[in-house]
Amino acid sequence: MARLNSNYKKLAAGYLFPEITRRVQNYLKDNPDTQIMKLGIGNTTEPLTPTIIQGLHQGVDKLASIDSYTGYGEYHGELPIRTALQNMYRTYNVNLDPEEFFVSDGAKPDSANLQSIFYTDSIVAVQDPAYPVYVDSNVIAGRSGTFNTEKGLYEGFIYMPCTESNGFFPELPSQKVDLIYLCSPNNPTGAVATKEQLKLFVDYALENQAIIFFDAAYSAFIHDPSLPRSIYEVEGAKKCAIEINSFSKVAGFTGVRLGWAVVPFELKGENIQPGDVNKTWMRRQSTFFNGPSNIVQAGGVAALSDQGQKECNDLVTFYMNNAKLIRKGLDQMGLTIYGGDNAPYVWLKTPNEMTSWEFFDKLLIETHVVGTPGSGFGPSGEGFFRLSAFGHADDIVKAIQSIQENLRI
Ligand SMILES: *Cc1c(COP(=O)(O)O)cnc(C)c1O
């Protein structure tokens, strides 16, 4: 008899974004002529840059001729894109081998799948609040107990609170854990870890033979040169960290799909010899995945060229100007805000101790602006609210204007 994986029944989520949609629809039913302004979604809005479009076209054209046609490629991406990534890391003094790169269809699938090569009984630590896939993929893999609705968390996971008092970077786990998820620049808080902060986790991981999954999907949004763009800028990290990154936010590839994981040869652990994790991830990818699209890789190589990088930097600057507008507008109102300096998310403390959902309703009804309730990312997100800098500048200006004029606090 066929039975579904019952761990899917444990998932509390599927809750956040559907619930946002439900509340917006509900409001529109009673107020059908309202113009809703979205500052909620972490999705890019600006077109691909000319160099990337050219690269994608070249990728297509190659397939039109018998001399340059290619079918299945390498499971971890063709050498040109892995070499281009290697060169990008060199610009922040990180030396990696092309065979340590696994180019994929995105950072979300990688962050969901990487746990699968580790022991089922691994103890998992996550930042709280966090990008939901880290928790959900481990629930599905059977590493959690049930969801505790009262506390808003799964039994069996180690939640590492990221709060105002610790600057939204967690303290080390007080017990031994095996797998640690870190995201910097952070979605949703917009906080960026310093080298010193990451060093604490690297040292902990080395001491406890733990593995860190470091999600750097927003690394390109860091403009402060003292902040690390890669965890490998920290000594010892190649022995304990797998880094995940993506073309989605920096190059507008959210719909195009391209990401990568760095799986260093040096990684160690209990029963793990150097090279083992790299080999096992290759085994996993070659079994379940046939490599990233060749057309898309051509776009990725173009994005990593000097001109491509220049254009991507302009794209980042565009979104970061939106972040500045949001910060400035809310700051003028006396609201308490975090993030938005080196990350495209502003993390707003809800005024008057409102819950995240209370503030969501108030913002929707009074200003017609939609954001994301912090509590949807984990219990420590309660009392906070995420505003996204992804959007057309005109729309951001309108939304902020409406908040300034109509929010009653
Ligand atoms: C957007 C985002 C990603 C990107 O995922 P892709 O699958 O590459 O589009 C990864 N991690 C975080 C935290 C994100 O917000």
Tab-separated table of C-alpha atoms and ligand atoms in Angstrom:
chain	number	residue	atom	x	y	z
A	1	MET	CA	0.000	0.000	0.000
A	2	ALA	CA	1.395	3.386	-0.969
A	3	ARG	CA	1.899	5.723	1.930
A	4	LEU	CA	2.998	9.315	1.838
A	5	ASN	CA	6.032	10.417	3.811
A	6	SER	CA	4.242	11.342	7.022
A	7	ASN	CA	6.849	13.992	7.851
A	8	TYR	CA	5.081	16.248	5.340
A	9	LYS	CA	2.106	16.248	7.719
A	10	LYS	CA	4.347	17.713	10.418
A	11	LEU	CA	5.022	20.836	8.348
A	12	ALA	CA	3.373	23.805	9.948
A	13	ALA	CA	4.311	26.026	7.050
A	14	GLY	CA	2.789	26.557	3.711
A	15	TYR	CA	1.312	29.012	6.167
A	16	LEU	CA	3.078	32.350	5.784
A	17	PHE	CA	2.645	33.393	2.142
A	18	PRO	CA	-0.779	31.744	1.635
A	19	GLU	CA	-1.989	33.512	4.784
A	20	ILE	CA	-0.707	36.858	3.428
A	21	THR	CA	-2.564	36.248	0.162
A	22	ARG	CA	-5.714	35.261	2.051
A	23	ARG	CA	-5.717	38.456	4.111
A	24	VAL	CA	-5.046	40.664	1.081
A	25	GLN	CA	-7.835	38.965	-0.916
A	26	ASN	CA	-10.168	39.346	2.011
A	27	TYR	CA	-9.435	43.066	2.211
A	28	LEU	CA	-9.856	43.502	-1.561
A	29	LYS	CA	-13.254	41.803	-1.437
A	30	ASP	CA	-14.568	44.615	0.760
A	31	ASN	CA	-12.433	47.343	-0.859
A	32	PRO	CA	-12.238	46.333	-4.514
A	33	ASP	CA	-10.736	49.550	-5.882
A	34	THR	CA	-7.730	49.603	-3.577
A	35	GLN	CA	-4.254	49.758	-5.110
A	36	ILE	CA	-2.150	47.328	-3.067
A	37	MET	CA	1.573	48.128	-2.770
A	38	LYS	CA	3.861	45.176	-2.207
A	39	LEU	CA	6.992	45.445	-0.096
A	40	GLY	CA	6.655	41.850	0.901
A	41	ILE	CA	8.278	39.531	-1.547
A	42	GLY	CA	11.968	38.756	-2.021
A	43	ASN	CA	11.631	38.656	-5.779
A	44	THR	CA	13.603	40.670	-8.324
A	45	THR	CA	11.756	43.091	-10.618
A	46	GLU	CA	14.342	44.706	-12.922
A	47	PRO	CA	15.276	43.279	-16.351
A	48	LEU	CA	18.437	41.283	-17.024
A	49	THR	CA	21.419	43.426	-18.023
A	50	PRO	CA	22.621	43.685	-21.687
A	51	THR	CA	25.748	41.571	-21.165
A	52	ILE	CA	23.757	38.768	-19.569
A	53	ILE	CA	21.141	38.866	-22.329
A	54	GLN	CA	23.953	38.631	-24.864
A	55	GLY	CA	25.434	35.639	-23.024
A	56	LEU	CA	22.071	33.875	-22.931
A	57	HIS	CA	21.587	34.506	-26.649
A	58	GLN	CA	25.009	33.033	-27.348
A	59	GLY	CA	24.026	30.004	-25.274
A	60	VAL	CA	20.953	29.559	-27.448
A	61	ASP	CA	22.819	30.113	-30.722
A	62	LYS	CA	25.369	27.427	-29.857
A	63	LEU	CA	22.571	24.898	-29.824
A	64	ALA	CA	21.508	25.835	-33.376
A	65	SER	CA	24.576	24.426	-35.084
A	66	ILE	CA	25.833	20.863	-35.374
A	67	ASP	CA	29.404	21.983	-34.630
A	68	SER	CA	28.675	23.701	-31.343
A	69	TYR	CA	25.637	21.758	-30.090
A	70	THR	CA	25.986	20.110	-26.683
A	71	GLY	CA	23.637	17.816	-24.787
A	72	TYR	CA	24.113	16.687	-21.194
A	73	GLY	CA	27.014	18.464	-19.595
A	74	GLU	CA	28.948	17.994	-16.378
A	75	TYR	CA	26.838	17.346	-13.301
A	76	HIS	CA	28.481	20.204	-11.427
A	77	GLY	CA	28.523	22.680	-14.333
A	78	GLU	CA	30.940	23.238	-17.195
A	79	LEU	CA	34.531	24.253	-16.448
A	80	PRO	CA	34.144	27.865	-17.756
A	81	ILE	CA	31.545	28.761	-15.144
A	82	ARG	CA	33.365	26.990	-12.327
A	83	THR	CA	36.584	28.785	-13.306
A	84	ALA	CA	34.745	32.105	-13.452
A	85	LEU	CA	33.433	31.466	-9.930
A	86	GLN	CA	36.934	30.505	-8.780
A	87	ASN	CA	38.167	33.869	-10.101
A	88	MET	CA	35.378	35.750	-8.346
A	89	TYR	CA	36.372	34.190	-5.005
A	90	ARG	CA	40.009	35.172	-5.669
A	91	THR	CA	38.884	38.808	-5.568
A	92	TYR	CA	38.157	38.275	-1.885
A	93	ASN	CA	41.354	36.321	-1.348
A	94	VAL	CA	39.681	32.953	-1.208
A	95	ASN	CA	41.410	30.216	-3.184
A	96	LEU	CA	39.250	27.302	-4.241
A	97	ASP	CA	39.623	24.526	-6.786
A	98	PRO	CA	37.145	24.390	-9.715
A	99	GLU	CA	36.274	20.853	-8.544
A	100	GLU	CA	35.040	22.304	-5.259
A	101	PHE	CA	32.205	24.135	-7.083
A	102	PHE	CA	28.861	22.514	-7.796
A	103	VAL	CA	26.801	24.716	-10.079
A	104	SER	CA	23.092	24.027	-9.733
A	105	ASP	CA	19.605	25.267	-10.487
A	106	GLY	CA	19.601	27.486	-7.401
A	107	ALA	CA	20.484	28.051	-3.782
A	108	LYS	CA	17.076	27.009	-2.505
A	109	PRO	CA	17.299	23.480	-3.930
A	110	ASP	CA	20.891	23.222	-2.657
A	111	SER	CA	20.000	24.391	0.822
A	112	ALA	CA	17.129	21.904	0.851
A	113	ASN	CA	19.164	18.990	-0.509
A	114	LEU	CA	22.547	19.269	1.209
A	115	GLN	CA	21.224	17.873	4.490
A	116	SER	CA	20.393	14.603	2.701
A	117	ILE	CA	24.008	13.422	2.600
A	118	PHE	CA	24.298	13.655	6.388
A	119	TYR	CA	23.226	11.206	9.048
A	120	THR	CA	19.486	11.124	9.730
A	121	ASP	CA	19.959	11.538	13.459
A	122	SER	CA	22.065	14.697	13.066
A	123	ILE	CA	21.165	17.487	15.469
A	124	VAL	CA	20.250	20.618	13.532
A	125	ALA	CA	20.728	24.219	14.658
A	126	VAL	CA	19.051	27.113	12.830
A	127	GLN	CA	19.046	30.835	13.222
A	128	ASP	CA	15.704	32.082	14.477
A	129	PRO	CA	14.201	33.774	12.441
A	130	ALA	CA	15.341	32.007	9.248
A	131	TYR	CA	14.624	31.359	5.589
A	132	PRO	CA	12.044	28.549	5.942
A	133	VAL	CA	13.659	25.908	3.706
A	134	TYR	CA	16.408	25.068	6.236
A	135	VAL	CA	13.848	23.983	8.812
A	136	ASP	CA	11.327	22.448	6.419
A	137	SER	CA	13.841	20.259	4.559
A	138	ASN	CA	15.006	18.818	7.865
A	139	VAL	CA	11.433	18.212	9.005
A	140	ILE	CA	10.791	16.285	5.794
A	141	ALA	CA	14.010	14.322	6.339
A	142	GLY	CA	12.674	13.241	9.738
A	143	ARG	CA	15.040	15.179	12.003
A	144	SER	CA	12.343	17.015	13.990
A	145	GLY	CA	9.681	16.193	16.503
A	146	THR	CA	6.235	17.705	16.135
A	147	PHE	CA	5.475	21.386	15.662
A	148	ASN	CA	4.734	23.079	18.959
A	149	THR	CA	2.024	25.574	18.019
A	150	GLU	CA	2.228	27.370	21.343
A	151	LYS	CA	5.935	28.118	20.974
A	152	GLY	CA	5.834	28.320	17.171
A	153	LEU	CA	8.724	25.880	16.751
A	154	TYR	CA	9.570	22.262	16.054
A	155	GLU	CA	10.654	20.031	18.873
A	156	GLY	CA	14.068	18.520	18.284
A	157	PHE	CA	15.733	21.453	16.523
A	158	ILE	CA	18.088	23.887	18.222
A	159	TYR	CA	16.779	27.385	17.561
A	160	MET	CA	19.396	30.122	17.885
A	161	PRO	CA	17.563	33.381	18.631
A	162	CYS	CA	18.618	36.454	16.669
A	163	THR	CA	17.363	39.411	18.636
A	164	GLU	CA	17.885	43.113	19.173
A	165	SER	CA	20.117	42.362	22.141
A	166	ASN	CA	22.569	40.198	20.183
A	167	GLY	CA	22.491	42.374	17.076
A	168	PHE	CA	20.574	39.628	15.223
A	169	PHE	CA	23.559	37.293	15.240
A	170	PRO	CA	23.100	34.201	17.402
A	171	GLU	CA	25.067	32.986	20.381
A	172	LEU	CA	26.783	29.626	19.989
A	173	PRO	CA	24.607	26.603	20.789
A	174	SER	CA	25.029	25.609	24.416
A	175	GLN	CA	25.003	21.912	23.477
A	176	LYS	CA	26.674	19.837	20.793
A	177	VAL	CA	25.024	20.095	17.381
A	178	ASP	CA	25.975	18.484	14.060
A	179	LEU	CA	24.560	20.686	11.304
A	180	ILE	CA	24.351	24.493	11.548
A	181	TYR	CA	22.539	26.828	9.154
A	182	LEU	CA	23.790	30.402	8.912
A	183	CYS	CA	22.652	33.058	6.443
A	184	SER	CA	24.545	36.326	5.972
A	185	PRO	CA	23.529	38.885	4.776
A	186	ASN	CA	20.453	37.611	6.488
A	187	ASN	CA	17.014	37.004	5.144
A	188	PRO	CA	14.852	38.202	6.878
A	189	THR	CA	16.707	40.469	9.370
A	190	GLY	CA	19.139	42.159	6.951
A	191	ALA	CA	21.940	41.675	9.511
A	192	VAL	CA	25.438	40.908	8.214
A	193	ALA	CA	27.876	38.819	10.243
A	194	THR	CA	31.365	40.165	10.870
A	195	LYS	CA	34.468	37.999	10.447
A	196	GLU	CA	34.788	37.825	14.229
A	197	GLN	CA	31.220	36.565	14.601
A	198	LEU	CA	31.714	33.911	11.920
A	199	LYS	CA	35.019	32.893	13.494
A	200	LEU	CA	33.169	31.948	16.695
A	201	PHE	CA	30.989	29.530	14.728
A	202	VAL	CA	33.899	28.173	12.700
A	203	ASP	CA	35.822	27.467	15.896
A	204	TYR	CA	32.759	25.853	17.460
A	205	ALA	CA	32.239	23.687	14.345
A	206	LEU	CA	35.889	22.586	14.298
A	207	GLU	CA	35.781	21.728	17.966
A	208	ASN	CA	32.517	19.788	17.684
A	209	GLN	CA	33.156	18.328	14.216
A	210	ALA	CA	30.002	20.029	13.012
A	211	ILE	CA	29.248	21.236	9.476
A	212	ILE	CA	28.040	24.786	8.763
A	213	PHE	CA	25.782	25.459	5.786
A	214	PHE	CA	26.510	29.079	4.964
A	215	ASP	CA	23.909	30.743	2.731
A	216	ALA	CA	25.515	33.777	1.093
A	217	ALA	CA	22.743	34.460	-1.455
A	218	TYR	CA	22.966	38.185	-0.706
A	219	SER	CA	26.773	38.516	-0.545
A	220	ALA	CA	26.814	40.961	-3.479
A	221	PHE	CA	24.735	43.416	-1.440
A	222	ILE	CA	27.628	43.954	0.980
A	223	HIS	CA	29.422	47.191	0.204
A	224	ASP	CA	31.220	47.609	3.533
A	225	PRO	CA	34.687	46.191	2.700
A	226	SER	CA	35.281	45.034	6.267
A	227	LEU	CA	32.380	42.542	6.118
A	228	PRO	CA	33.020	39.023	4.753
A	229	ARG	CA	31.306	38.021	1.500
A	230	SER	CA	32.285	34.406	1.937
A	231	ILE	CA	32.704	32.316	5.073
A	232	TYR	CA	36.036	31.135	3.619
A	233	GLU	CA	37.442	34.566	4.437
A	234	VAL	CA	37.547	33.133	7.969
A	235	GLU	CA	40.459	30.862	8.795
A	236	GLY	CA	39.519	27.221	9.225
A	237	ALA	CA	36.181	27.523	7.424
A	238	LYS	CA	37.198	25.194	4.583
A	239	LYS	CA	37.406	22.405	7.141
A	240	CYS	CA	33.836	22.883	8.389
A	241	ALA	CA	31.657	24.963	6.029
A	242	ILE	CA	29.701	24.423	2.835
A	243	GLU	CA	28.798	27.712	1.159
A	244	ILE	CA	25.663	28.209	-0.922
A	245	ASN	CA	25.144	31.122	-3.286
A	246	SER	CA	23.044	32.127	-6.251
A	247	PHE	CA	22.731	34.343	-9.308
A	248	SER	CA	19.119	35.020	-8.324
A	249	LYS	CA	19.360	38.269	-6.394
A	250	VAL	CA	22.590	39.732	-7.772
A	251	ALA	CA	21.883	39.095	-11.464
A	252	GLY	CA	18.082	38.879	-11.497
A	253	PHE	CA	18.118	35.090	-12.118
A	254	THR	CA	15.152	34.305	-9.835
A	255	GLY	CA	13.284	32.984	-12.869
A	256	VAL	CA	16.310	32.004	-14.964
A	257	ARG	CA	17.649	29.654	-12.202
A	258	LEU	CA	21.358	29.262	-11.415
A	259	GLY	CA	23.214	28.819	-8.148
A	260	TRP	CA	26.225	27.053	-6.718
A	261	ALA	CA	27.519	25.254	-3.673
A	262	VAL	CA	31.139	25.185	-2.565
A	263	VAL	CA	32.053	21.826	-1.048
A	264	PRO	CA	35.714	22.034	-0.014
A	265	PHE	CA	37.950	18.961	-0.123
A	266	GLU	CA	39.210	19.764	3.375
A	267	LEU	CA	35.831	19.250	5.101
A	268	LYS	CA	36.081	17.004	8.133
A	269	GLY	CA	33.781	15.393	10.636
A	270	GLU	CA	33.163	12.219	12.554
A	271	ASN	CA	33.829	9.378	10.068
A	272	ILE	CA	34.557	11.996	7.364
A	273	GLN	CA	37.976	12.044	5.724
A	274	PRO	CA	39.132	14.964	3.539
A	275	GLY	CA	37.431	14.685	0.125
A	276	ASP	CA	34.541	12.549	1.406
A	277	VAL	CA	31.883	15.273	1.525
A	278	ASN	CA	32.857	16.566	-1.920
A	279	LYS	CA	32.716	13.036	-3.361
A	280	THR	CA	29.392	12.269	-1.684
A	281	TRP	CA	27.786	15.497	-2.895
A	282	MET	CA	28.978	14.658	-6.427
A	283	ARG	CA	27.429	11.210	-6.028
A	284	ARG	CA	24.163	12.781	-4.889
A	285	GLN	CA	24.066	15.366	-7.676
A	286	SER	CA	25.002	12.891	-10.403
A	287	THR	CA	22.262	10.570	-9.199
A	288	PHE	CA	19.446	13.085	-8.808
A	289	PHE	CA	20.411	15.978	-11.095
A	290	ASN	CA	21.655	16.243	-14.677
A	291	GLY	CA	23.478	19.541	-14.330
A	292	PRO	CA	22.369	23.131	-14.787
A	293	SER	CA	20.992	24.319	-18.145
A	294	ASN	CA	23.739	25.003	-20.698
A	295	ILE	CA	21.939	28.132	-21.942
A	296	VAL	CA	21.682	29.482	-18.423
A	297	GLN	CA	25.342	28.723	-17.705
A	298	ALA	CA	26.268	30.912	-20.698
A	299	GLY	CA	24.270	33.698	-19.032
A	300	GLY	CA	26.078	33.001	-15.762
A	301	VAL	CA	29.527	33.214	-17.373
A	302	ALA	CA	28.491	36.537	-18.932
A	303	ALA	CA	27.319	37.766	-15.515
A	304	LEU	CA	30.745	36.923	-14.068
A	305	SER	CA	32.680	38.763	-16.817
A	306	ASP	CA	34.112	42.193	-15.936
A	307	GLN	CA	31.347	44.005	-17.803
A	308	GLY	CA	28.716	41.628	-16.388
A	309	GLN	CA	29.935	42.288	-12.843
A	310	LYS	CA	29.774	46.028	-13.464
A	311	GLU	CA	26.186	45.765	-14.621
A	312	CYS	CA	25.267	43.502	-11.708
A	313	ASN	CA	26.785	46.042	-9.318
A	314	ASP	CA	24.522	48.687	-10.842
A	315	LEU	CA	21.532	46.406	-10.302
A	316	VAL	CA	22.527	45.930	-6.674
A	317	THR	CA	22.981	49.687	-6.264
A	318	PHE	CA	19.507	50.201	-7.670
A	319	TYR	CA	17.922	47.876	-5.092
A	320	MET	CA	20.071	49.292	-2.310
A	321	ASN	CA	18.799	52.772	-3.178
A	322	ASN	CA	15.314	51.388	-2.630
A	323	ALA	CA	16.492	50.089	0.747
A	324	LYS	CA	17.779	53.586	1.566
A	325	LEU	CA	14.398	55.096	0.670
A	326	ILE	CA	12.638	52.628	2.943
A	327	ARG	CA	15.086	53.203	5.789
A	328	LYS	CA	14.917	56.972	5.480
A	329	GLY	CA	11.126	57.095	5.282
A	330	LEU	CA	10.592	54.896	8.311
A	331	ASP	CA	13.373	56.546	10.271
A	332	GLN	CA	11.730	59.958	9.793
A	333	MET	CA	8.616	58.532	11.436
A	334	GLY	CA	10.635	57.517	14.477
A	335	LEU	CA	10.229	53.805	13.835
A	336	THR	CA	12.952	51.402	14.987
A	337	ILE	CA	14.588	49.735	12.005
A	338	TYR	CA	17.450	47.349	11.372
A	339	GLY	CA	19.146	45.968	8.253
A	340	GLY	CA	18.902	47.541	4.816
A	341	ASP	CA	22.555	48.727	4.887
A	342	ASN	CA	24.320	45.758	3.332
A	343	ALA	CA	21.222	43.687	2.571
A	344	PRO	CA	18.031	44.298	0.599
A	345	TYR	CA	15.781	43.740	3.635
A	346	VAL	CA	14.703	46.202	6.285
A	347	TRP	CA	13.691	44.644	9.601
A	348	LEU	CA	11.193	46.863	11.315
A	349	LYS	CA	10.333	46.633	14.982
A	350	THR	CA	6.562	46.848	15.199
A	351	PRO	CA	5.449	49.987	17.059
A	352	ASN	CA	3.559	49.814	20.358
A	353	GLU	CA	4.469	46.167	20.947
A	354	MET	CA	2.073	44.963	18.271
A	355	THR	CA	2.425	41.393	17.077
A	356	SER	CA	3.758	40.898	13.571
A	357	TRP	CA	0.302	39.954	12.233
A	358	GLU	CA	-1.440	42.851	14.036
A	359	PHE	CA	0.982	45.197	12.325
A	360	PHE	CA	0.449	43.420	8.999
A	361	ASP	CA	-3.315	44.105	9.198
A	362	LYS	CA	-2.817	47.697	10.318
A	363	LEU	CA	-0.364	48.428	7.503
A	364	LEU	CA	-2.659	46.805	4.950
A	365	ILE	CA	-5.818	48.579	6.099
A	366	GLU	CA	-4.375	52.027	6.781
A	367	THR	CA	-1.701	52.295	4.073
A	368	HIS	CA	-2.473	49.486	1.566
A	369	VAL	CA	1.125	48.316	1.877
A	370	VAL	CA	1.866	44.610	2.199
A	371	GLY	CA	4.961	43.370	4.011
A	372	THR	CA	5.966	40.096	5.637
A	373	PRO	CA	5.263	39.336	9.316
A	374	GLY	CA	8.491	38.457	11.109
A	375	SER	CA	6.835	35.711	13.136
A	376	GLY	CA	6.458	33.724	9.907
A	377	PHE	CA	10.236	33.141	9.930
A	378	GLY	CA	10.426	31.764	13.456
A	379	PRO	CA	9.381	32.638	17.007
A	380	SER	CA	12.108	35.267	17.495
A	381	GLY	CA	10.675	37.141	14.506
A	382	GLU	CA	7.574	37.979	16.561
A	383	GLY	CA	7.206	41.733	16.956
A	384	PHE	CA	9.150	42.383	13.756
A	385	PHE	CA	8.216	42.966	10.156
A	386	ARG	CA	10.213	42.494	6.936
A	387	LEU	CA	10.166	45.069	4.164
A	388	SER	CA	11.828	44.137	0.898
A	389	ALA	CA	13.828	46.519	-1.292
A	390	PHE	CA	13.019	44.502	-4.413
A	391	GLY	CA	10.625	46.521	-6.536
A	392	HIS	CA	10.433	49.379	-8.996
A	393	ALA	CA	11.697	52.607	-7.412
A	394	ASP	CA	8.414	54.444	-8.160
A	395	ASP	CA	6.434	51.784	-6.328
A	396	ILE	CA	8.751	51.949	-3.323
A	397	VAL	CA	8.393	55.738	-3.195
A	398	LYS	CA	4.602	55.464	-3.348
A	399	ALA	CA	4.502	52.817	-0.626
A	400	ILE	CA	6.706	54.810	1.721
A	401	GLN	CA	4.694	57.951	1.054
A	402	SER	CA	1.501	56.106	1.899
A	403	ILE	CA	3.014	54.752	5.123
A	404	GLN	CA	4.167	58.263	6.101
A	405	GLU	CA	0.784	59.813	5.356
A	406	ASN	CA	-1.589	57.128	6.532
A	407	LEU	CA	-0.046	54.993	9.259
A	408	ARG	CA	-1.454	56.036	12.623
A	409	ILE	CA	1.065	55.377	15.380
B	1	LIG	C1	16.395	34.233	-2.470
B	1	LIG	C2	17.191	33.371	-1.557
B	1	LIG	C3	17.931	32.323	-2.072
B	1	LIG	C4	18.004	32.100	-3.562
B	1	LIG	O1	17.477	30.910	-3.955
B	1	LIG	P1	17.490	30.499	-5.493
B	1	LIG	O2	16.945	29.132	-5.436
B	1	LIG	O3	18.908	30.532	-5.961
B	1	LIG	O4	16.622	31.458	-6.249
B	1	LIG	C5	18.686	31.554	-1.201
B	1	LIG	N1	18.716	31.830	0.121
B	1	LIG	C6	18.026	32.855	0.627
B	1	LIG	C7	18.139	33.153	2.077
B	1	LIG	C8	17.232	33.642	-0.188
B	1	LIG	O5	16.534	34.646	0.341
